[in-house]
mmCIF file of C-alpha atoms in Angstrom:
data_model
loop_
_atom_site.group_PDB
_atom_site.id
_atom_site.type_symbol
_atom_site.label_atom_id
_atom_site.label_comp_id
_atom_site.label_asym_id
_atom_site.label_seq_id
_atom_site.Cartn_x
_atom_site.Cartn_y
_atom_site.Cartn_z
ATOM 1 C CA MET E 109 104.532 125.588 109.211
ATOM 2 C CA ARG E 110 105.197 121.360 109.669
ATOM 3 C CA PRO E 111 103.262 119.452 106.882
ATOM 4 C CA PRO E 112 101.112 116.753 108.182
ATOM 5 C CA ASP E 113 101.964 113.586 109.058
ATOM 6 C CA ALA E 114 99.129 112.103 107.915
ATOM 7 C CA HIS E 115 95.914 112.185 105.497
ATOM 8 C CA ARG E 116 92.802 110.633 105.660
ATOM 9 C CA LEU E 117 91.357 109.134 102.456
ATOM 10 C CA ALA E 118 87.661 109.431 103.361
ATOM 11 C CA ASP E 119 84.923 107.841 102.369
ATOM 12 C CA ASP E 120 85.877 107.200 98.624
ATOM 13 C CA HIS E 121 84.377 103.852 98.596
ATOM 14 C CA ARG E 122 85.792 100.856 96.661
ATOM 15 C CA GLY E 123 84.522 102.339 93.346
ATOM 16 C CA GLY E 124 86.326 105.500 94.051
ATOM 17 C CA TYR E 125 89.560 103.939 94.376
ATOM 18 C CA GLY E 126 89.930 102.526 90.371
ATOM 19 C CA ILE E 127 90.638 99.020 91.451
ATOM 20 C CA ASP E 128 89.488 96.835 88.922
ATOM 21 C CA GLU E 129 87.253 94.067 90.708
ATOM 22 C CA THR E 130 88.538 91.788 88.334
ATOM 23 C CA THR E 131 92.322 92.051 88.415
ATOM 24 C CA GLY E 132 93.041 93.933 91.448
ATOM 25 C CA ALA E 133 95.134 96.693 89.521
ATOM 26 C CA PHE E 134 94.259 100.463 88.971
ATOM 27 C CA SER E 135 92.380 101.118 86.388
ATOM 28 C CA PRO E 136 90.129 104.318 86.992
ATOM 29 C CA GLU E 137 87.080 104.993 85.110
ATOM 30 C CA ASP E 138 85.626 108.264 86.785
ATOM 31 C CA ALA E 139 86.186 111.573 84.988
ATOM 32 C CA ALA E 140 88.170 113.088 88.026
ATOM 33 C CA THR E 141 91.011 110.681 88.222
ATOM 34 C CA ARG E 142 91.614 110.404 84.659
ATOM 35 C CA ALA E 143 91.449 113.992 84.297
ATOM 36 C CA ASP E 144 94.098 113.955 86.673
ATOM 37 C CA LEU E 145 96.030 111.460 85.094
ATOM 38 C CA ASP E 146 96.082 113.224 81.979
ATOM 39 C CA ASP E 147 97.457 116.295 83.751
ATOM 40 C CA ALA E 148 100.150 114.633 85.251
ATOM 41 C CA THR E 149 101.534 112.975 82.228
ATOM 42 C CA GLN E 150 101.693 116.383 81.042
ATOM 43 C CA GLY E 151 103.648 117.652 84.078
ATOM 44 C CA ARG E 152 101.014 119.443 85.563
ATOM 45 C CA LEU E 153 99.153 118.079 88.512
ATOM 46 C CA GLN E 154 98.775 121.412 90.137
ATOM 47 C CA ALA E 155 94.949 121.257 91.300
ATOM 48 C CA PRO E 156 94.000 117.701 91.579
ATOM 49 C CA ARG E 157 90.304 117.014 91.360
ATOM 50 C CA SER E 158 90.063 113.567 92.712
ATOM 51 C CA ALA E 159 90.923 112.011 96.305
ATOM 52 C CA VAL E 160 93.766 110.076 94.499
ATOM 53 C CA GLY E 161 95.598 112.470 92.347
ATOM 54 C CA TYR E 162 95.526 115.131 95.639
ATOM 55 C CA LEU E 163 97.614 112.110 97.464
ATOM 56 C CA VAL E 164 99.791 111.738 94.778
ATOM 57 C CA ALA E 165 100.465 115.122 94.086
ATOM 58 C CA ALA E 166 101.280 115.856 98.174
ATOM 59 C CA LEU E 167 103.483 113.136 98.316
ATOM 60 C CA LEU E 168 105.211 113.729 94.949
ATOM 61 C CA ARG E 169 105.686 117.211 96.364
ATOM 62 C CA ARG E 170 107.038 116.098 99.867
ATOM 63 C CA ARG E 171 109.844 113.683 98.175
ATOM 64 C CA GLU E 172 110.717 116.733 95.884
ATOM 65 C CA ALA E 173 111.102 118.631 99.211
ATOM 66 C CA GLY E 174 113.368 115.894 100.759
ATOM 67 C CA VAL E 175 110.686 115.726 103.926
ATOM 68 C CA ALA E 176 109.243 112.444 105.173
ATOM 69 C CA PRO E 177 106.078 110.866 103.618
ATOM 70 C CA PHE E 178 102.736 111.004 105.618
ATOM 71 C CA THR E 179 100.737 108.328 106.426
ATOM 72 C CA VAL E 180 97.848 107.787 104.123
ATOM 73 C CA MET E 181 94.687 106.269 106.620
ATOM 74 C CA SER E 182 91.762 105.164 104.897
ATOM 75 C CA CYS E 183 88.497 105.581 106.457
ATOM 76 C CA ASP E 184 86.156 103.068 104.298
ATOM 77 C CA ASN E 185 84.567 100.191 105.745
ATOM 78 C CA ILE E 186 85.929 97.584 103.432
ATOM 79 C CA GLN E 187 88.316 94.866 104.135
ATOM 80 C CA GLY E 188 91.948 95.891 103.394
ATOM 81 C CA ASN E 189 91.113 99.662 103.002
ATOM 82 C CA GLY E 190 95.106 100.232 103.598
ATOM 83 C CA HIS E 191 96.004 97.481 100.608
ATOM 84 C CA THR E 192 93.309 99.500 98.392
ATOM 85 C CA ALA E 193 94.658 103.193 98.678
ATOM 86 C CA ARG E 194 98.162 101.896 98.378
ATOM 87 C CA THR E 195 97.185 99.876 95.159
ATOM 88 C CA ALA E 196 95.290 103.215 93.951
ATOM 89 C CA VAL E 197 98.050 105.621 95.059
ATOM 90 C CA SER E 198 101.055 103.788 93.764
ATOM 91 C CA GLY E 199 99.476 102.836 90.503
ATOM 92 C CA PHE E 200 98.655 106.599 89.940
ATOM 93 C CA ALA E 201 102.313 107.373 90.426
ATOM 94 C CA ASP E 202 103.363 104.585 88.546
ATOM 95 C CA ARG E 203 101.523 106.185 85.265
ATOM 96 C CA ILE E 204 103.410 109.457 85.787
ATOM 97 C CA ASP E 205 106.936 108.089 87.110
ATOM 98 C CA PRO E 206 107.568 104.640 87.824
ATOM 99 C CA ALA E 207 110.067 105.396 90.652
ATOM 100 C CA LEU E 208 107.713 107.746 92.061
ATOM 101 C CA GLY E 209 105.414 104.279 92.637
ATOM 102 C CA ALA E 210 108.298 102.614 93.814
ATOM 103 C CA TRP E 211 108.711 105.177 96.552
ATOM 104 C CA ILE E 212 105.277 105.313 97.537
ATOM 105 C CA ARG E 213 105.201 101.400 97.846
ATOM 106 C CA SER E 214 108.212 101.375 99.827
ATOM 107 C CA THR E 215 108.393 104.478 102.181
ATOM 108 C CA VAL E 216 104.350 105.341 102.399
ATOM 109 C CA ALA E 217 102.029 103.646 105.209
ATOM 110 C CA PHE E 218 98.977 102.586 104.548
ATOM 111 C CA PRO E 219 97.542 100.750 107.235
ATOM 112 C CA ASN E 220 94.339 98.904 107.228
ATOM 113 C CA SER E 221 91.660 100.258 109.371
ATOM 114 C CA MET E 222 88.386 98.686 108.632
ATOM 115 C CA VAL E 223 85.914 99.875 111.838
ATOM 116 C CA ASP E 224 82.228 98.609 111.714
ATOM 117 C CA ARG E 225 80.405 100.488 113.813
ATOM 118 C CA ILE E 226 76.591 100.568 114.237
ATOM 119 C CA THR E 227 75.069 103.428 116.021
ATOM 120 C CA PRO E 228 71.397 103.931 116.738
#
């Protein structure tokens, strides 16, 4: 089975990315992402609890397998959602392996895709 070429970061909302509003840097405060970071720094990111942890674990596995990365498509209705997702995912990766963070920044696509749609 071929791995997917895209993963959707669904409705995580700005706070769910762990981005500090003042600095713009990755600085998670939610328990799931912090637990994933603790696991990852000890080499055991096998069952991530957070969306960001899940994406980093999947990208790490693809990199280790020599498989091209997938596109991370944020579906959040925030301006610059691709940039926000890139900051969170690469920031998480930087904390466990700076080379992985650099690989994500240079090879993974994070398109901006804000859509404002009101339906009756």
